Coordinates of C-alpha atoms in Angstrom, one line a residue:
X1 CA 62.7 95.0 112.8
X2 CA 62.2 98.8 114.0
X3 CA 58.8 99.6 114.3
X4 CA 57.3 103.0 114.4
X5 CA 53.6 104.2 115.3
X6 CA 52.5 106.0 112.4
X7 CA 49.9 108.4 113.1
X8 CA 50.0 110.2 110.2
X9 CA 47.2 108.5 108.6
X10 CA 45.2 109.2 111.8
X11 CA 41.7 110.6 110.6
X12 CA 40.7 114.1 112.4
X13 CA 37.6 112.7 113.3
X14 CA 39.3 110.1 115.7
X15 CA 40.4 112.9 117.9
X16 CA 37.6 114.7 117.6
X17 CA 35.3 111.7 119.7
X18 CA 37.6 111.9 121.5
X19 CA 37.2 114.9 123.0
X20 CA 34.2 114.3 122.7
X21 CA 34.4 111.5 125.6
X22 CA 37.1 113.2 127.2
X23 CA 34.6 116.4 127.5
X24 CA 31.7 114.0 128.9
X25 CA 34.3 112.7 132.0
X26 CA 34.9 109.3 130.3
X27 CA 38.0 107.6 128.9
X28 CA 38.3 106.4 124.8
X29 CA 40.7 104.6 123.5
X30 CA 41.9 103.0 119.9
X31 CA 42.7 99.8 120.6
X32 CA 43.5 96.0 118.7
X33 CA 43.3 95.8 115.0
X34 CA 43.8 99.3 114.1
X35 CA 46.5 100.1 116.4
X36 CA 48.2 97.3 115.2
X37 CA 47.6 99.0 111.7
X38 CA 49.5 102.4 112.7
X39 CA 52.1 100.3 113.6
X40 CA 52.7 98.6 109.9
X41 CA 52.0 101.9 108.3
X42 CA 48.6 100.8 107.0
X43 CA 44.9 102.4 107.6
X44 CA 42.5 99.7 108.9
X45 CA 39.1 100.3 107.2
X46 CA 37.4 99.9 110.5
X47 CA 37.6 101.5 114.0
X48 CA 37.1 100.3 117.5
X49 CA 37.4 102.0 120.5
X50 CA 37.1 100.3 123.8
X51 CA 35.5 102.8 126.9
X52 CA 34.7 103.2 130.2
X53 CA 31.4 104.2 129.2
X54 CA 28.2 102.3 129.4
X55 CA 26.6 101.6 126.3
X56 CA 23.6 103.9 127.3
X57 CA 26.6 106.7 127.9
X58 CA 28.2 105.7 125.1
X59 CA 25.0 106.6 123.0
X60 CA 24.5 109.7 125.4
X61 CA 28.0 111.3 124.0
X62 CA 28.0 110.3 120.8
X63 CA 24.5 109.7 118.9
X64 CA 24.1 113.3 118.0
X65 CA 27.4 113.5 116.6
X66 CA 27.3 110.8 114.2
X67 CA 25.4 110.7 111.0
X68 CA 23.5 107.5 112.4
X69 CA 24.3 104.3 114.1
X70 CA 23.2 100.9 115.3
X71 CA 22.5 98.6 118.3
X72 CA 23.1 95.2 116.9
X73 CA 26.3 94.5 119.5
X74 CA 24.6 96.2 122.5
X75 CA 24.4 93.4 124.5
X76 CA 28.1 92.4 124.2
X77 CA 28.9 96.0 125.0
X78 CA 29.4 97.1 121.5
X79 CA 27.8 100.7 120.2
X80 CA 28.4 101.3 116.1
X81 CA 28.6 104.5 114.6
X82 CA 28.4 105.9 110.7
X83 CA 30.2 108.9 110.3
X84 CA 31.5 111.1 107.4
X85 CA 34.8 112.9 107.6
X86 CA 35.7 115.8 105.9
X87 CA 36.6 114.0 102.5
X88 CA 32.8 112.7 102.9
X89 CA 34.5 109.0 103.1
X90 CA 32.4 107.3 105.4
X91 CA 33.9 105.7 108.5
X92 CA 32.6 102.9 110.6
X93 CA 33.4 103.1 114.1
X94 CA 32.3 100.7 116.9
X95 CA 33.0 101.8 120.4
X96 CA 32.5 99.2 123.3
X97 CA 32.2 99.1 126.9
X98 CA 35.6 97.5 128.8
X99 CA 34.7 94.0 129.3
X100 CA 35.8 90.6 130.2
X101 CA 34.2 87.9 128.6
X102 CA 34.2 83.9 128.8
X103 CA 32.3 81.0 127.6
X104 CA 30.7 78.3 129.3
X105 CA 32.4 75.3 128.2
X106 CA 28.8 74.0 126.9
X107 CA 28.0 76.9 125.1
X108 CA 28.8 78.6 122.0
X109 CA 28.0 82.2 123.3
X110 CA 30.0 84.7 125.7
X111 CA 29.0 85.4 129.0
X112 CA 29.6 89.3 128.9
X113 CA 31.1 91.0 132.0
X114 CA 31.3 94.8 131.8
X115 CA 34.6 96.1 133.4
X116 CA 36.0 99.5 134.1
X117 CA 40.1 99.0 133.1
X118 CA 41.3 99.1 130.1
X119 CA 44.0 97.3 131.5
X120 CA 41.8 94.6 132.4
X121 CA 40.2 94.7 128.7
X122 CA 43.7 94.7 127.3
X123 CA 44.4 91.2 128.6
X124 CA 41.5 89.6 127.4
X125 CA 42.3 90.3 124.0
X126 CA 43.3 87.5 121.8
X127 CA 47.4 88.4 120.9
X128 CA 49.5 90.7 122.5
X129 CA 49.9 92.6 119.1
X130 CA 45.9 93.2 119.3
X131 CA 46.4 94.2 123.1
X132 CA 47.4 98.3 122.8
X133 CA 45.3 100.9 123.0
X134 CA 45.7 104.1 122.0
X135 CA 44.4 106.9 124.5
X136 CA 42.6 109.8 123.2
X137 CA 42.6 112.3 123.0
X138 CA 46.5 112.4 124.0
X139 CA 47.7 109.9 121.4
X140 CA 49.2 107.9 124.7
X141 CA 50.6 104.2 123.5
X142 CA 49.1 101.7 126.2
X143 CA 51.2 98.8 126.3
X144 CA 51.1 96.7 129.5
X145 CA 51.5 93.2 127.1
X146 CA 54.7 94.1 125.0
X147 CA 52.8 94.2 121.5
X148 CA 54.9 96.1 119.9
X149 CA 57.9 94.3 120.6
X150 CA 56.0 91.0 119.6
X151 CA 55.5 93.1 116.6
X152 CA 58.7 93.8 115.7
X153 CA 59.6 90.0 116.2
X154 CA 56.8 88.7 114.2
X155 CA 55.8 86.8 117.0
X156 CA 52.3 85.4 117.8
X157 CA 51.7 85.4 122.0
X158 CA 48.9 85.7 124.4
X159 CA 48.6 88.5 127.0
X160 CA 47.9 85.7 129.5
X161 CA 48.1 82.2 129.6
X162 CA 47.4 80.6 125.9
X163 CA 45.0 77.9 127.5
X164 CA 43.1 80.6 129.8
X165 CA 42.6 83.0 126.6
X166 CA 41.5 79.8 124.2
X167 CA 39.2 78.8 126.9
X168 CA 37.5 81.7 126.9
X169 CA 37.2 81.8 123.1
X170 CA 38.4 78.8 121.2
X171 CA 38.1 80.5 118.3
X172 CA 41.5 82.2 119.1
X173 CA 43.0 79.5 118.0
X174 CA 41.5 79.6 114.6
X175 CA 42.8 83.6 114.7
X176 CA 46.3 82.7 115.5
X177 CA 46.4 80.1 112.7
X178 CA 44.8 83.2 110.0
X179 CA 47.1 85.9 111.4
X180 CA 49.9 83.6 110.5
X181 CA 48.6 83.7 107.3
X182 CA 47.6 87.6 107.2
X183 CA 50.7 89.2 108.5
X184 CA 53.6 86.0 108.5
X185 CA 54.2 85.9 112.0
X186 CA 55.2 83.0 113.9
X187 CA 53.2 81.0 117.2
X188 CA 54.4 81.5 120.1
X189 CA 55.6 77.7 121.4
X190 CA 53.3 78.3 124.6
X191 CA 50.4 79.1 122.2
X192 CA 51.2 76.7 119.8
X193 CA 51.2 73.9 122.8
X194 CA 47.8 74.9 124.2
X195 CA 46.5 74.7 120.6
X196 CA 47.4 71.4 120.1
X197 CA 46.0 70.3 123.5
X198 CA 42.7 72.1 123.2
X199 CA 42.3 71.9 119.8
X200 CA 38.4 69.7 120.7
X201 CA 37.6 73.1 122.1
X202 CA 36.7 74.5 118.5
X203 CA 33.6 72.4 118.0
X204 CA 31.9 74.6 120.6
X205 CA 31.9 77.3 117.7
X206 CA 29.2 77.8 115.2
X207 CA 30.2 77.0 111.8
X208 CA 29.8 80.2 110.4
X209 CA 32.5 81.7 112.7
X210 CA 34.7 79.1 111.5
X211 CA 34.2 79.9 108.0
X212 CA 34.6 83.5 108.6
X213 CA 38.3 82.9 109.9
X214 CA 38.8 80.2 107.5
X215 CA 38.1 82.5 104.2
X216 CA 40.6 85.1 105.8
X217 CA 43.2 82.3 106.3
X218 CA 42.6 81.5 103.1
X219 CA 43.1 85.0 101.3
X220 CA 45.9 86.1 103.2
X221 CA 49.3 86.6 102.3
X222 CA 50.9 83.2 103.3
X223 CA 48.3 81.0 103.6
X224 CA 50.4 77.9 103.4
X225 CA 52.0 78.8 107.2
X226 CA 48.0 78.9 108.3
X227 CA 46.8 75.6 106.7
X228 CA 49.7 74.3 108.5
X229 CA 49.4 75.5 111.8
X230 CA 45.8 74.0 111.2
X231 CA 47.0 70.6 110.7
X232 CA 50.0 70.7 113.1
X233 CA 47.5 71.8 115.9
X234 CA 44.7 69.2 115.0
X235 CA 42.4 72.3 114.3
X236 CA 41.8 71.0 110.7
X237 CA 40.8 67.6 111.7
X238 CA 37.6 68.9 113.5
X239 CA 37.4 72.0 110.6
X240 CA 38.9 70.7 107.5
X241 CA 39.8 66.9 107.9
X242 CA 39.7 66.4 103.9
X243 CA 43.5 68.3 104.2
X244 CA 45.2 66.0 106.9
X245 CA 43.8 63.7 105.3
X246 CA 45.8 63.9 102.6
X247 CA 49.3 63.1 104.7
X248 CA 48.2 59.5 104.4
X249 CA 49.2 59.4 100.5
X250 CA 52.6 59.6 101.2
X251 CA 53.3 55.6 101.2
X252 CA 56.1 53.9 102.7
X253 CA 57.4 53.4 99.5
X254 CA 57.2 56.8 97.9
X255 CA 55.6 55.2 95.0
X256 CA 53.7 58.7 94.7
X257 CA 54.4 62.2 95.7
X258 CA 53.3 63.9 99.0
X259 CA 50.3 64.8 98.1
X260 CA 49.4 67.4 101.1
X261 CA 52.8 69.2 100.2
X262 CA 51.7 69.4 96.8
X263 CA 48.3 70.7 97.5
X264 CA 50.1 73.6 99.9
X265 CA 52.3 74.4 96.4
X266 CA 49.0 74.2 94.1
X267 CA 47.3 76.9 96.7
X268 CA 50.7 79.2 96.4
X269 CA 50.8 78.9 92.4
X270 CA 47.2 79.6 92.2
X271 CA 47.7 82.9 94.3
X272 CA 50.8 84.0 92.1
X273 CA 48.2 84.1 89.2
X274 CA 45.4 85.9 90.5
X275 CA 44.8 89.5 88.7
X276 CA 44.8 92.8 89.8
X277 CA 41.1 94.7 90.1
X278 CA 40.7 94.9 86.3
X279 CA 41.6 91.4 85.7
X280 CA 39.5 88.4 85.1
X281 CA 40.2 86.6 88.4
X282 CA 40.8 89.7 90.8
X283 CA 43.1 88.6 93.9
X284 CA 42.7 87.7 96.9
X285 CA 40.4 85.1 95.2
X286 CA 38.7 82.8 97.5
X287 CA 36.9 80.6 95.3
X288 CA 40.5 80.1 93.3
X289 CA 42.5 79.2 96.2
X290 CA 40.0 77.1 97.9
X291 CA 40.1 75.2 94.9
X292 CA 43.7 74.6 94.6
X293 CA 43.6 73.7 98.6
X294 CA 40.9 71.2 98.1
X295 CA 41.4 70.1 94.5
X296 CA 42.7 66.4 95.6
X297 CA 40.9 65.7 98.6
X298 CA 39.0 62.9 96.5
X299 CA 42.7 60.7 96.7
X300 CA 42.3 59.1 99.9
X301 CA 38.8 57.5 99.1
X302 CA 40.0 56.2 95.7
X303 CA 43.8 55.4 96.2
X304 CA 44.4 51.7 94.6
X305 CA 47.6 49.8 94.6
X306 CA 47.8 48.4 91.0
X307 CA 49.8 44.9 89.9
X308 CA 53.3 45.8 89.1
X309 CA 53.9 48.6 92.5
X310 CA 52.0 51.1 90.6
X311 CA 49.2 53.7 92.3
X312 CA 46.1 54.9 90.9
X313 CA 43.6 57.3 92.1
X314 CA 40.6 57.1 89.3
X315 CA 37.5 59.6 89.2
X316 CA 39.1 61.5 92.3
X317 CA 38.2 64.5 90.6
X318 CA 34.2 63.5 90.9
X319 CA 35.1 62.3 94.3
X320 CA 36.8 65.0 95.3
X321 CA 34.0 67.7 94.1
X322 CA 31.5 65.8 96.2
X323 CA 33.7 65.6 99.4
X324 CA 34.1 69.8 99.0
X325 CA 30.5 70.4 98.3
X326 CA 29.8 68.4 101.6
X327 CA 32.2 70.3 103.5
X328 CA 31.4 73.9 102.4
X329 CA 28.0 73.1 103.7
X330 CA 28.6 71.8 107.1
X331 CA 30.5 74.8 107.2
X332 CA 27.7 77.2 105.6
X333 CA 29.0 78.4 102.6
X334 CA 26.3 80.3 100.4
X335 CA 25.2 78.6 97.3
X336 CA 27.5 80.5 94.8
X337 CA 30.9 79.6 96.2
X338 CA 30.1 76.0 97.1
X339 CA 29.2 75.4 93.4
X340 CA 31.4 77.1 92.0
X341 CA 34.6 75.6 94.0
X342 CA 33.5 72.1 93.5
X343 CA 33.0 72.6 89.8
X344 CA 36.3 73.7 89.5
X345 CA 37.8 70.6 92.1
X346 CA 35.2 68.0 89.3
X347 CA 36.8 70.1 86.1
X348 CA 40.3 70.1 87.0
X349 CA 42.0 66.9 85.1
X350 CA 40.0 67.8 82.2
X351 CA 43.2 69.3 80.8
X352 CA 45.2 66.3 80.6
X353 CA 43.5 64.6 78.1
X354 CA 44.2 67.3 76.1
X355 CA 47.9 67.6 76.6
X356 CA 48.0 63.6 75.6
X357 CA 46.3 63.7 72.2
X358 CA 44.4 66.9 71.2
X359 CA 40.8 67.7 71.3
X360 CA 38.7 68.8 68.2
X361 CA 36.7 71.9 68.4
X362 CA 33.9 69.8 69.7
X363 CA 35.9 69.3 72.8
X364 CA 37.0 72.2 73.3
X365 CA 33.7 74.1 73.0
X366 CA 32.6 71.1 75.9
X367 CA 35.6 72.5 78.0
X368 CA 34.4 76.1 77.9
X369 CA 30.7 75.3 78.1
X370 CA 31.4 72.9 81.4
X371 CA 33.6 75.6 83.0
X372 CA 30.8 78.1 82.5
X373 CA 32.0 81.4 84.2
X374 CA 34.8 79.8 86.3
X375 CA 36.7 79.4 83.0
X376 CA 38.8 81.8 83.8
X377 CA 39.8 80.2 86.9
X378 CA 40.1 76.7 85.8
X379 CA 42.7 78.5 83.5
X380 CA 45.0 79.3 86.8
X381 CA 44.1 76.4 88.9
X382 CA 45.4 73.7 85.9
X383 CA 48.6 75.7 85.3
X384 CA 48.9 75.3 89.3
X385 CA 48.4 71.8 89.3
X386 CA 52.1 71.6 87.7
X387 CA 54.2 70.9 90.2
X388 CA 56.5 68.4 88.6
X389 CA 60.2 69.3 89.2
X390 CA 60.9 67.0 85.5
X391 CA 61.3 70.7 83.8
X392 CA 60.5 69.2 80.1
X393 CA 57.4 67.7 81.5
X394 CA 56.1 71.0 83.0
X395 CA 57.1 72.9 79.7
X396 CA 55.4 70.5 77.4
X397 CA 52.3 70.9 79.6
X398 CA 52.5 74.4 80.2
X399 CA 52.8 74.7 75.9
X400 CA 49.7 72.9 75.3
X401 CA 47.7 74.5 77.5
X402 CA 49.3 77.7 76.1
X403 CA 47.7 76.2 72.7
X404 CA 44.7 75.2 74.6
X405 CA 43.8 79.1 75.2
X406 CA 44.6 79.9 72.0
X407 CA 42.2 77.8 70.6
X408 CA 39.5 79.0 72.9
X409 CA 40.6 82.3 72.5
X410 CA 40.0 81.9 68.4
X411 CA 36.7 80.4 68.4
X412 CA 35.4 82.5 71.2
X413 CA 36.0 85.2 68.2
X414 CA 34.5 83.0 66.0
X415 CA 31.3 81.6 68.6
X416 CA 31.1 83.3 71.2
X417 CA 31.7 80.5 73.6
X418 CA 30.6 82.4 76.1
X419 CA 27.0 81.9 75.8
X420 CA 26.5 78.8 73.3
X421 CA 23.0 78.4 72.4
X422 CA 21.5 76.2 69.3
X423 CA 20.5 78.0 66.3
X424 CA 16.8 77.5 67.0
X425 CA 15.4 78.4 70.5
X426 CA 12.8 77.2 72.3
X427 CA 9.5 79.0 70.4
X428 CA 11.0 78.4 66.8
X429 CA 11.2 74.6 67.7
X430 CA 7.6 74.5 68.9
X431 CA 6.2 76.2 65.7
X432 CA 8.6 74.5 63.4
X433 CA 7.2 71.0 64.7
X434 CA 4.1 72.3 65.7
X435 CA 4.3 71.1 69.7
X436 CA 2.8 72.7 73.2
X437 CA 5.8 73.0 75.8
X438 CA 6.9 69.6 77.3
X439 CA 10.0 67.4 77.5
X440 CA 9.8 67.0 73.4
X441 CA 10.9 70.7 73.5
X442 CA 13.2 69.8 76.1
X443 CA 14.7 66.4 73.8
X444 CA 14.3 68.8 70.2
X445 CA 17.0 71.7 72.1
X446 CA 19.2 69.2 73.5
X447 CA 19.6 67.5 69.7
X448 CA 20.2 71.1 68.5
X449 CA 22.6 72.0 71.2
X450 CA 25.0 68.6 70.9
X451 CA 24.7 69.3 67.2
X452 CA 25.8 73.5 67.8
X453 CA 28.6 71.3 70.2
X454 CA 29.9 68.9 67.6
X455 CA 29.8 71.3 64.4
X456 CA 29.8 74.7 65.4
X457 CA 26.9 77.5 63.9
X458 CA 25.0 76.1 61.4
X459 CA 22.5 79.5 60.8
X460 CA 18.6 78.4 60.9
X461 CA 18.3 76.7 57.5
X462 CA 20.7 74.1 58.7
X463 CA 19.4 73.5 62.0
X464 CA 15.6 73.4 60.6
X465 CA 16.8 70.7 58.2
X466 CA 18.7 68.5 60.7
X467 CA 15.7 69.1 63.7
X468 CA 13.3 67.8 61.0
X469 CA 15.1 64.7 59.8
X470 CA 15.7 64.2 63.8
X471 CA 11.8 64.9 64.2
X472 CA 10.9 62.1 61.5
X473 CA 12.6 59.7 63.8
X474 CA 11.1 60.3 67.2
X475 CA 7.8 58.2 68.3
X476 CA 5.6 61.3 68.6
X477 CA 5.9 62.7 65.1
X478 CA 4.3 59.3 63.8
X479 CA 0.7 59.4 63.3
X480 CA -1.1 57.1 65.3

């Protein structure tokens, strides 16, 4: 593949620092991620430049010509700047000091070494392919690694030796893994050896780093080629173990299918039916494809061998939802995605009683309720969950879920499912029965709501007939 540095969608106000730089004696150069960019014809939404400069220098140039800026990375080297261009888009820019950096192989944070080559800076990049630079303000390709050509080959290798540059950072190695993923390259065999043999080195990371790579991986373009590199390396039995885990339920006697492989095709499926910006489930959706990834994990834990050669893996859905919850919070998920992806792993067989004998409308307003405001994506990850190659079986299941949404789709017209509440709220119940707030109230809107469930709108007449022949029967209505 020819490759060619686009610098067409450079920004004038690149050049224009620098000058600025350039003018104050020091050298400025793009470098990594956004080089990288100009190379696959896309704009990176975020610019770093790598300097001679100190960081007190760096502010000394460039704090007046920015429209403000922050301090956050000084100690790693690291200057950020806000600054509006002349379509008053604002651009982020971080400019840092050359450095060389390594950790102490007991601690989780860089030892920070200030350097004056760019050359120097180059190699302790992670990948060859984030190791240019782009000089300014002469628009000179600096190329000492062969990035370009790695590039072009859609090849994944270190500037120096794979087991020096994870040492310094383990968390490379989780990179290399999401970059397959992000752009489809392939590892470099010397990388992908010194991942396998270092692959302990990880748990010297914090957990949110780990996350933050492992939500990338997840929403890039092939994230099946980085959930295997994970497992291949050992990386995902220290950061994900519920997915390796799951090579174990392919017996010896293929009484069951593979079910790792078939989570990897669940994940793919459940990305081919995420939505552009306007649609319900806009793509890449993390939540969605987490799901998918982790939807069976609860199959190890209940796997039975039944009488007759048969294999059975009951309640794996509840078991399952509690195994992600636990592992979205050793790895510091907020609140909102750790519910909501362990909902959907708990809801996702609730389909298939459907597709054996029907629900009533009772059932189906359940199914809606449950699903709450991941309905939408419980939608796309039970269509994924088809992998079956028997082509009746996927079409009868694919037609009555088809008939599933229809029904949903009708009564939500009819309901609006969306936000089922009984006909009486809380302050008609207590005047009705005449009762201060407690857990009566609490028991009185629960009746109402399993009635609303089971029957639909009744309209207040109803509902204050049924609540009162309900409140004749409960102990605190009798007189004492």
């Amino acid at each position: 593949m020819d490759l060619v540095l686009d610098t067409s969608k450079f920004d004038p106000v690149v050049l224009e620092l620098g000058r600025l730089f350039a003018d104050a004696g020091f050298e400025l150069s793009l470098v990594g991620g956004p080089v990288r960019d100009l190379f696959l014809g896309r704009t990176s939404p975020d610019l770093d430049f790598t300097t001679n400069a100190t960081p007190d220098e760096i502010l000394a140039v460039a704090k007046k010509w920015a429209d403000s800026h922050w301090e956050m990375g000084r100690e790693f080297g690291t200057i950020g700047f806000r600054k509006r261009n002349a379509a008053k888009e604002v651009l982020l820019i971080e400019v840092t000091t050359y450095r060389a950096e390594a950790y102490d192989p007991e601690s989780r944070k860089p030892v920070v070494a200030f350097g004056r080559s760019l050359i120097d800076d180059l190699q302790r990049r992670d990948f060859s392919v984030n190791s240019m630079a782009l000089r300014l303000p002469e628009m000179e390709l600096i190329d000492p690694f062969g990035g370009a050509k790695d590039l072009a080959a859609g090849l994944l290798r270190t500037p120096g030796a794979a087991e020096d540059s994870f040492s310094d950072d383990p968390l490379r190695m989780m990179r290399g893994a999401r970059f397959a993923s992000q752009l489809g390259f392939s590892l470099h065999p010397d990388v992908l050896t010194a991942m396998k043999g270092m692959a302990e080195r990880i748990s010297i990371i914090s957990a949110e780093r780990v996350r933050d790579e492992l939500v990338k991986l997840i929403c890039g373009a092939h994230p099946r080629a980085g959930i295997d590199i994970l497992v291949e390396t050992g990386l995902a039995d220290l950061v994900l173990p519920e997915i390796p885990a799951l090579k174990l339920e392919s017996d010896e006697h293929h009484r069951h299918k593979d079910v790792y492989q078939h989570s990897l095709q669940v994940l793919e499926q459940a990305a081919s039916l995420e939505t552009g910006p306007d649609g319900p489930v806009p793509g890449p959706d993390f939540v969605l494809r987490f799901a998918a990834l982790m939807h069976d994990v609860g199959k190890p834990k209940t796997r039975r061998f039944e009488t007759g050669g048969g294999v059975s893996f009951r309640h794996h859905d509840l078991a399952g939802a509690k195994l992600t919850a636990k592992r979205m919070r050793a790895l510091r998920f907020d609140n909102d995605s750790i519910k909501a992806v362990s909902r959907l792993v708990e809801l996702h067989m609730r389909f298939y009683g459907y597709g054996e004998a029907g629900w009533t409308d009772s059932a189906v307003r359940r199914y809606v309720t449950d699903a709450g405001p991941v309905l939408e994506r419980l939608h796309r990850l039970t269509r994924s969950d088809v992998t079956t190659r028997n082509q009746k079986k996927a079409d009868r299941l694919s037609f009555a879920y088809d008939d599933l949404e229809q029904r949903i789709a009708v009564l939500a017209e009819q309901e609006e499912l969306d936000s089922i509440r009984p006909d009486l709220d809380g302050g008609a119940i207590m005047a009705l029965l005449d009762i201060k707030p407690g857990r009566v109230v609490g028991r009185a809107y629960n009746f109402l709501l399993e009635l609303r469930m089971e029957r639909g709108p009744l309209g207040p007449e109803a509902a204050e007939a049924e609540l009162r022949a309900w409140w004749a029967e409960q102990p605190e209505s009798q007189p004492e």
